[in-house]
Short mmCIF file of C-alpha atoms and ligand atoms in Angstrom, two decimals:
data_model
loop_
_atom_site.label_atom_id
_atom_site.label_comp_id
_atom_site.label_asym_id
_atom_site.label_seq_id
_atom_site.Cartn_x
_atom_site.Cartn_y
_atom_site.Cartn_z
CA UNK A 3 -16.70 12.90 63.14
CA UNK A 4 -16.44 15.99 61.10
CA UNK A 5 -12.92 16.73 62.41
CA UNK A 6 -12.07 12.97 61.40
CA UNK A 7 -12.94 13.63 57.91
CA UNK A 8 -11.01 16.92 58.17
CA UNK A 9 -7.80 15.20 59.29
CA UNK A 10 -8.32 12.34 56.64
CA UNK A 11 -8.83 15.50 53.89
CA UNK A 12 -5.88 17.04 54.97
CA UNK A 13 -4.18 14.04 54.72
CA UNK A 14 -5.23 13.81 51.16
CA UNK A 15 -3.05 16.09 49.57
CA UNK A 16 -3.68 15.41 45.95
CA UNK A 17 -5.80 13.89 43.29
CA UNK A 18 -4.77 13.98 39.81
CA UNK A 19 -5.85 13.12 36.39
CA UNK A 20 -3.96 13.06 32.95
CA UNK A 21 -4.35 12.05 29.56
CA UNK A 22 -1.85 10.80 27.44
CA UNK A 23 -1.68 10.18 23.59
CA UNK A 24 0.91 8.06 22.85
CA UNK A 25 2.14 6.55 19.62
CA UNK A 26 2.50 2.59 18.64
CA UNK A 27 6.06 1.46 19.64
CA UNK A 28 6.97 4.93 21.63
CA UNK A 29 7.46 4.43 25.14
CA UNK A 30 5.50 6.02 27.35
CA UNK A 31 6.37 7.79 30.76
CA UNK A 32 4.27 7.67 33.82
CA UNK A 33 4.94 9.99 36.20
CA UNK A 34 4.94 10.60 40.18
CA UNK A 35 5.37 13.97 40.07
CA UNK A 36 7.90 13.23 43.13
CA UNK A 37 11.35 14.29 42.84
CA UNK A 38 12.42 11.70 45.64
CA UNK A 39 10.57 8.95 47.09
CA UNK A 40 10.83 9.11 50.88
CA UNK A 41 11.81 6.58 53.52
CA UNK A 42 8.10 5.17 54.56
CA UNK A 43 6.32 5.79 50.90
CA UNK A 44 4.65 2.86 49.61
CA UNK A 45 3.75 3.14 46.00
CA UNK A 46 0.77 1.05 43.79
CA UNK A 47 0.55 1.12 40.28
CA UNK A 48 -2.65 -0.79 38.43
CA UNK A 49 -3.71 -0.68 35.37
CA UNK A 50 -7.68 -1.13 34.86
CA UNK A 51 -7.54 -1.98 38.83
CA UNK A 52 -5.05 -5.03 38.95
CA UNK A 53 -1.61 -4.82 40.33
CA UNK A 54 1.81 -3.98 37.95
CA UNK A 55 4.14 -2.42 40.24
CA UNK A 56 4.86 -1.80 43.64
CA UNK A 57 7.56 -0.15 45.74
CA UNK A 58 7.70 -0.40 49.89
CA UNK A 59 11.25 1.78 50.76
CA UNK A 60 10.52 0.51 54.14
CA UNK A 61 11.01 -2.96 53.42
CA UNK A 62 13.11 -1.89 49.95
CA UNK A 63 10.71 -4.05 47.53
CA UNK A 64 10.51 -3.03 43.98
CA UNK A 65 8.20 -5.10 41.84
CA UNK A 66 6.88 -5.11 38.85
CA UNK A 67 4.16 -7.85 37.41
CA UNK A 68 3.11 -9.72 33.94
CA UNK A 69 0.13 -8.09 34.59
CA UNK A 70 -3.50 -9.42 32.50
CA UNK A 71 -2.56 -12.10 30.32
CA UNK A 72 0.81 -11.14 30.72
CA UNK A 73 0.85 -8.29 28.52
CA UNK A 74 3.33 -5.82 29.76
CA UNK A 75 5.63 -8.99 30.34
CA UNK A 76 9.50 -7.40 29.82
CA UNK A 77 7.63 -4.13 29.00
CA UNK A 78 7.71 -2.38 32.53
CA UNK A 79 10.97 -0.23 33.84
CA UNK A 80 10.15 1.34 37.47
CA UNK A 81 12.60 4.37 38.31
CA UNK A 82 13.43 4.02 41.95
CA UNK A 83 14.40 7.38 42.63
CA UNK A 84 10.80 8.72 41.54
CA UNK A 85 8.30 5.60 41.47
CA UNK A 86 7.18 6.96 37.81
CA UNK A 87 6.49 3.85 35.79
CA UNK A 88 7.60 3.25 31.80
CA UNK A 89 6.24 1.14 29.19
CA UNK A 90 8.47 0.19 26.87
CA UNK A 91 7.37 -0.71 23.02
CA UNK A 92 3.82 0.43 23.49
CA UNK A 93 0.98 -1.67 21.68
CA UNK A 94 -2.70 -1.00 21.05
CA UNK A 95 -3.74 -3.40 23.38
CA UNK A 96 -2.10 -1.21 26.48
CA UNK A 97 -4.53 1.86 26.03
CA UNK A 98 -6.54 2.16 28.99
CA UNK A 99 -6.45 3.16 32.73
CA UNK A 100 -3.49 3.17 34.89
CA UNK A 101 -3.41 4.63 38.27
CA UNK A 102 -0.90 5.01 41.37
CA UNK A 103 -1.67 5.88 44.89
CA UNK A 104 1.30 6.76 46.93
CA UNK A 105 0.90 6.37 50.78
CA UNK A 106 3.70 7.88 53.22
CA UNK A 107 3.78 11.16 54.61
CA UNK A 108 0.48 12.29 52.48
CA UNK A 109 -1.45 10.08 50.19
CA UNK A 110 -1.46 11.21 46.27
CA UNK A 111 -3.35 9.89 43.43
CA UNK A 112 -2.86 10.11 39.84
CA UNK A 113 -5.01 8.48 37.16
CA UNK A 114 -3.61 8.50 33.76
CA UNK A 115 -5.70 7.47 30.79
CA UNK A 116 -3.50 6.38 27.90
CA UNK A 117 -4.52 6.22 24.52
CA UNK A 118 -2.08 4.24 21.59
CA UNK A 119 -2.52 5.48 18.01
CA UNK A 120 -1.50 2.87 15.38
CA UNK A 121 1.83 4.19 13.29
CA UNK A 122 0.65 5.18 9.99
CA UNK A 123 2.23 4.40 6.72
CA UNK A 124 2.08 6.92 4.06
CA UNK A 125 -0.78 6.60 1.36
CA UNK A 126 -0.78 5.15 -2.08
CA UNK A 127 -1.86 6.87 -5.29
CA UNK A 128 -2.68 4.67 -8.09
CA UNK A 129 -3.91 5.68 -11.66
CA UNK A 130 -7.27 4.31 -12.19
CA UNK A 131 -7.43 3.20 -16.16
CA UNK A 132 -11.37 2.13 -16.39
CA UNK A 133 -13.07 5.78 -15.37
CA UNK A 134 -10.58 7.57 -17.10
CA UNK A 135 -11.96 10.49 -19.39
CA UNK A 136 -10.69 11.78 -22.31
CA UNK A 137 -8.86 15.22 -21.10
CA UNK A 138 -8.75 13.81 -17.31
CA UNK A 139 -6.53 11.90 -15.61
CA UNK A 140 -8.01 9.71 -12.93
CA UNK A 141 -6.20 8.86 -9.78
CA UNK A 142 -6.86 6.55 -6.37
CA UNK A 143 -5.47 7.35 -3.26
CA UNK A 144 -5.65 4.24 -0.79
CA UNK A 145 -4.50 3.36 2.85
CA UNK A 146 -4.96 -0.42 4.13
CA UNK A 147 -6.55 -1.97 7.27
CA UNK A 148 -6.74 1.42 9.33
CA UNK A 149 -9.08 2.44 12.10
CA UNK A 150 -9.80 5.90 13.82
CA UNK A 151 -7.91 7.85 10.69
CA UNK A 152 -9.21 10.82 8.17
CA UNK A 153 -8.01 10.25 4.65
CA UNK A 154 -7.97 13.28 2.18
CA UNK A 155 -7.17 14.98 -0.80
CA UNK A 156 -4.95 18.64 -0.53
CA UNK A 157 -5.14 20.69 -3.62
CA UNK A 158 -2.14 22.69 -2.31
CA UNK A 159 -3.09 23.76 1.49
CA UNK A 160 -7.28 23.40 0.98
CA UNK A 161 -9.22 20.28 1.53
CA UNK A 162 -11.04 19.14 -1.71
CA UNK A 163 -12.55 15.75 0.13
CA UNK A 164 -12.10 13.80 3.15
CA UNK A 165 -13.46 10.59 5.08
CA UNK A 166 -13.23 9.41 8.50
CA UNK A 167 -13.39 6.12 9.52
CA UNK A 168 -14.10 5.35 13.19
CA UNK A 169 -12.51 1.93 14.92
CA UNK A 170 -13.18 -0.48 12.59
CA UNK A 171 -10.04 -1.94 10.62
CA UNK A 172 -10.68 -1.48 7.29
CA UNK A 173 -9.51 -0.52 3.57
CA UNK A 174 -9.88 3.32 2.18
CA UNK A 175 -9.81 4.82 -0.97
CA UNK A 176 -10.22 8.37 -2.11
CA UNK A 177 -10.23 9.40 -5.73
CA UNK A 178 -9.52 12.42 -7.53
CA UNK A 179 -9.78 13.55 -11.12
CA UNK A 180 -7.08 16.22 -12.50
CA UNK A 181 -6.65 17.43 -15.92
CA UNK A 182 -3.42 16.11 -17.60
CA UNK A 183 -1.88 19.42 -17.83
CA UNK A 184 -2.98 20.79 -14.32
CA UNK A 185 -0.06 22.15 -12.28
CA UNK A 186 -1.44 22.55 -8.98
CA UNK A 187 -0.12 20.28 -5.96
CA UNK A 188 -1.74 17.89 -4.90
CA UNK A 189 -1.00 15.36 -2.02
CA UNK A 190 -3.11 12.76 -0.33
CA UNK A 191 -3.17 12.60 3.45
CA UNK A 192 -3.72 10.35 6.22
CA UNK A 193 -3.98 11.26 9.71
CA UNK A 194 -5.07 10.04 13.41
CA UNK A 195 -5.19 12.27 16.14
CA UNK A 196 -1.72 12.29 16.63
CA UNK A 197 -0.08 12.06 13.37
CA UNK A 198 -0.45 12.17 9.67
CA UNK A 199 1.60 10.81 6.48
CA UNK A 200 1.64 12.36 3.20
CA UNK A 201 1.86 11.18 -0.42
CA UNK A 202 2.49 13.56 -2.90
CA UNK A 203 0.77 13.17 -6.95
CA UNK A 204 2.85 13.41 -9.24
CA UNK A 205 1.02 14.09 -12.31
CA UNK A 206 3.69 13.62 -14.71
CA UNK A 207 5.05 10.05 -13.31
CA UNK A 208 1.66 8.96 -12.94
CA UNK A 209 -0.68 10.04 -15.97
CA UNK A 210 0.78 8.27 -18.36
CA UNK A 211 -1.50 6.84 -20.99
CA UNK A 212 -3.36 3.49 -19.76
CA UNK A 213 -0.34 0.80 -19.45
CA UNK A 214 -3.46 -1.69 -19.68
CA UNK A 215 -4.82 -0.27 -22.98
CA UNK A 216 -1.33 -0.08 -24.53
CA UNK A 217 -0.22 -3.66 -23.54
CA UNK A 218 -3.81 -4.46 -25.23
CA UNK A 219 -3.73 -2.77 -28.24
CA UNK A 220 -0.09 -3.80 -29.05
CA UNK A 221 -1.27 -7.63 -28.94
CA UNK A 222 -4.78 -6.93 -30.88
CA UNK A 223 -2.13 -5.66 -33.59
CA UNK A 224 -0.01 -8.68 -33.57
CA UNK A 225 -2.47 -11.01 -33.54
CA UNK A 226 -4.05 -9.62 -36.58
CA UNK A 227 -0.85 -9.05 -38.48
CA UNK A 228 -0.48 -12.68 -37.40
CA UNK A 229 -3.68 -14.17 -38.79
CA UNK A 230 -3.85 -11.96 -41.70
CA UNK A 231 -0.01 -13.06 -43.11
CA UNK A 232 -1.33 -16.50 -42.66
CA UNK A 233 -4.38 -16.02 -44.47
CA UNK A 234 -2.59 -14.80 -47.55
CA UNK A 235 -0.23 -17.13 -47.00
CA UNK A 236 -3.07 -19.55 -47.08
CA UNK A 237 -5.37 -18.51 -50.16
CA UNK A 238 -2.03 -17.85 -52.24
CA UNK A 239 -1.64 -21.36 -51.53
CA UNK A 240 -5.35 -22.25 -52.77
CA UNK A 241 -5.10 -20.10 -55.57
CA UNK A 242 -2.31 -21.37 -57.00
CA UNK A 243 -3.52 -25.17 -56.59
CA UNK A 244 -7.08 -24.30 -58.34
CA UNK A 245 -5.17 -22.37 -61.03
CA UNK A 246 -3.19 -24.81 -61.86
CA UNK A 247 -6.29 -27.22 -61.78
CA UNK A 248 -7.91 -25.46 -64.10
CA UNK A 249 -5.72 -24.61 -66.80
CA UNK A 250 -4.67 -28.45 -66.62
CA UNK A 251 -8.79 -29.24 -67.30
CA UNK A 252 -8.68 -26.28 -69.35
CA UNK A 253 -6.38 -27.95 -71.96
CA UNK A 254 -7.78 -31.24 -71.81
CA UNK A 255 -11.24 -30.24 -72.66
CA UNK A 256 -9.67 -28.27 -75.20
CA UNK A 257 -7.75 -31.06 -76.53
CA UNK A 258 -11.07 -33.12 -77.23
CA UNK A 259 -9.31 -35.87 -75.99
CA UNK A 260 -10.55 -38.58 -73.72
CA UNK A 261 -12.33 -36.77 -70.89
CA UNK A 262 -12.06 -39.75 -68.65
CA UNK A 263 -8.10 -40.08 -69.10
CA UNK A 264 -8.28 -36.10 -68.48
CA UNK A 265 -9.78 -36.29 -65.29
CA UNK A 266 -7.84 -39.02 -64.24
CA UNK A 267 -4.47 -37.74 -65.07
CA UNK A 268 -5.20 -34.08 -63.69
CA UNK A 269 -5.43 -35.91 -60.26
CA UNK A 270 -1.94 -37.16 -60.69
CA UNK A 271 0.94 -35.45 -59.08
CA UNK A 272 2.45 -32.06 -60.71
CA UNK A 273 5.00 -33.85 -62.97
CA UNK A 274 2.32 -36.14 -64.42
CA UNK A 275 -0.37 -33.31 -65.40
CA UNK A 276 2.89 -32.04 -67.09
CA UNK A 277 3.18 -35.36 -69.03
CA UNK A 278 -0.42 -35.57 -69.67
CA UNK A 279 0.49 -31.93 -71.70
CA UNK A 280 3.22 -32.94 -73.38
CA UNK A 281 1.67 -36.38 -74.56
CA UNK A 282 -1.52 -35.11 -75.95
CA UNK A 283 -0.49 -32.84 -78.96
CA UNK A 284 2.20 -35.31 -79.80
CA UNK A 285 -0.54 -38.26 -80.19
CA UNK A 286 -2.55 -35.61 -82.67
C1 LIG B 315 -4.94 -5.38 10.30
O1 LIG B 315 -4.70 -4.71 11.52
C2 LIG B 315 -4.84 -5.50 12.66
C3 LIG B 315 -4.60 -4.62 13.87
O2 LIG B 315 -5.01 -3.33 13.65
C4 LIG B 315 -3.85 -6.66 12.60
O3 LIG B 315 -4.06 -7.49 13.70
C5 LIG B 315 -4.07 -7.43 11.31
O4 LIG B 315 -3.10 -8.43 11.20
C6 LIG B 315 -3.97 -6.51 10.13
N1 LIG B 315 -4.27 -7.24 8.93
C7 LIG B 315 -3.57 -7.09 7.80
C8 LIG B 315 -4.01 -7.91 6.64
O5 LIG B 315 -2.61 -6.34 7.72
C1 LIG B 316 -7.12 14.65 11.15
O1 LIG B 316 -6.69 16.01 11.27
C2 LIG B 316 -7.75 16.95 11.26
C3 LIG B 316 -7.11 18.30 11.35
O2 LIG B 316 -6.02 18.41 10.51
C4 LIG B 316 -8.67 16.70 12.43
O3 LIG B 316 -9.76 17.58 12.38
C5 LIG B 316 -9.20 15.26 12.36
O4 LIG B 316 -9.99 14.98 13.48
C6 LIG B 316 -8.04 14.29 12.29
N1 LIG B 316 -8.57 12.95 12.11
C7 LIG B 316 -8.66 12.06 13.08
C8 LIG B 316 -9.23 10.76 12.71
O5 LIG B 316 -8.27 12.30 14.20
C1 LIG B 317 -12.06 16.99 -15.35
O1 LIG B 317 -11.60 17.40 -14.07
C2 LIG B 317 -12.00 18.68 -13.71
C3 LIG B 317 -11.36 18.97 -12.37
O2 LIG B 317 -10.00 18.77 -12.44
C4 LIG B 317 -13.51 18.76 -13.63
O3 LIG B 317 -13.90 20.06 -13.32
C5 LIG B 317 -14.10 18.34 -14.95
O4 LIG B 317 -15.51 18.26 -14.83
C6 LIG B 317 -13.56 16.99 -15.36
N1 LIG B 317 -14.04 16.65 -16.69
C7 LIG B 317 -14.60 15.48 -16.98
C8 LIG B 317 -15.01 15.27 -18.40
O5 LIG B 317 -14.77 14.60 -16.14
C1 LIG B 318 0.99 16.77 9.89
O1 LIG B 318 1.76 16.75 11.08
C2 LIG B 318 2.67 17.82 11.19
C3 LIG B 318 3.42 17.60 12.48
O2 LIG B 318 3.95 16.33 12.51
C4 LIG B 318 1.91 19.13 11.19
O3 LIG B 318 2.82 20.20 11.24
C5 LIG B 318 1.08 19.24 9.94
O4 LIG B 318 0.27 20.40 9.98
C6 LIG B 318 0.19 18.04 9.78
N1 LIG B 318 -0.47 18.11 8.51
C7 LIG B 318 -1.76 17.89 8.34
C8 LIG B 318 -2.26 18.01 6.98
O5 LIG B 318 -2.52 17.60 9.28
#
């Protein structure tokens, strides 16, 4: 019994484990660690235990399958001189266990746990107008729908804050607060395990007075320049009408002519109240 399990030991010449960090889109190599296959190996590759490739040199088959729901459908290249195993155009949803078990000569087996990082895309800063003080300039530095990523602020090569978000898929932001004429560098960062992106702030470009507040102000100034032409446009108008109105009442009364006639004339139309005038001293 013992010497069984001694010849099926021997037999067992290696078992192997790897990790692998790989980034969305790369292409990722999974090796044999055999420079040649040999005449009677027979090779298995799963992934998370179900079949996706398989080589018999005896009976020269070399397959490769659609695997779960078909996801590494036109995604799988087998080298035949090695058995190592590619995936093409990585995506998240490929991260997890593969394995191979080669049987000839000796029996080896590698497990190779693959993790896929989602590309990043570099950071924006945006000037935030509301929580702006008077000396400082207020700034936002924000990432979209990311999961498993730091996000921080560099004041030159030091950290001034940071947060990590785990899986979840979500939205960050990150301000900062810098005085207008600060000339340190600053950048905001973003990075996963494997990679970061970098936007630099550029002070100058982007503290700029409020664009808000100035588009604002410009139209509270045109809209009152607007009202208040009309509105001396308007009681210019009115005081011209009562003035005339007046004066015309004025010399009636004056006159000690008929008031009634007075009244009712003054009603008339400019070139009448001039009549009315002209008519009264002459009938004296
Ligand atoms: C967010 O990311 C997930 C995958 O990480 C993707 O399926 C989804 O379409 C993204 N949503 C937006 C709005 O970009
Ligand atoms: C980002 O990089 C820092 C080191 O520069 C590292 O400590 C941190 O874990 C990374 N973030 C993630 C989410 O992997
Ligand atoms: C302006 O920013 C500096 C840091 O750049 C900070 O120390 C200071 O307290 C800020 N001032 C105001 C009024 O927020
Ligand atoms: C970003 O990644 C590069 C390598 O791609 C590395 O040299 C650098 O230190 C990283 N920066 C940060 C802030 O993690």
């Amino acid at each position: 019994m013992f010497l069984l399990l001694g010849l099926c030991w021997w037999h067992l010449t290696g078992v192997f484990s790897e990790k692998l960090s790989v980034m969305e889109g790369d292409s990722v190599r999974l090796q044999t660690k055999m420079t040649k296959l040999h005449e009677d190996d027979n090779i298995l590759w799963t992934y998370s235990k179900s079949l996706i490739a398989k080589i018999s040199m005896e009976k020269q088959i070399f397959s490769t399958f659609d695997g779960p729901d078909d996801r590494f459908r036109g995604r799988l290249k087998m080298d035949k001189q090695t058995g190592s195993l590619t995936i093409t155009n990585i995506r998240l949803e490929h991260a997890g266990e593969y394995g191979v078990k080669i049987t000839g000569e000796k029996l080896t087996k590698i497990s190779f746990g693959v993790s896929v990082y989602a590309r990043l895309s570099s950071p924006s800063i945006t000037r935030e107008c509301s929580s702006s003080s008077q000396n400082n300039c207020s700034v936002v530095c924000s990432v979209v729908n990311v999961s498993a990523v730091s996000l921080s602020w560099y004041k030159g090569s030091s950290v001034l804050s940071s947060i990590i978000v785990s899986d979840l898929s979500i939205s960050l932001s990150l301000p900062l607060e810098v005085e207008y004429q600060d000339r340190n560098t600053y950048s905001c960062v973003i990075n996963n395990t494997i990679s970061n992106q970098t936007t630099h702030l550029d002070i100058n470009t982007l503290c700029q007075p409020c664009p808000d507040e100035d588009l604002h102000l410009f139209n509270i100034v045109w809209i009152c320049a607007a009202v208040g032409s009309l509105l001396i446009l308007v009681s210019a108008v009115m005081c011209c009408i009562s003035k005339k109105c007046r004066k015309t009442v004025h010399n009636c009364e004056e006159d000690q002519s008929d008031s009634t006639l007075c009244k009712e004339k003054s009603r008339k139309k400019k070139s009448d109240m001039q009549a009315v005038y002209c008519n009264v001293p002459k009938r004296r």
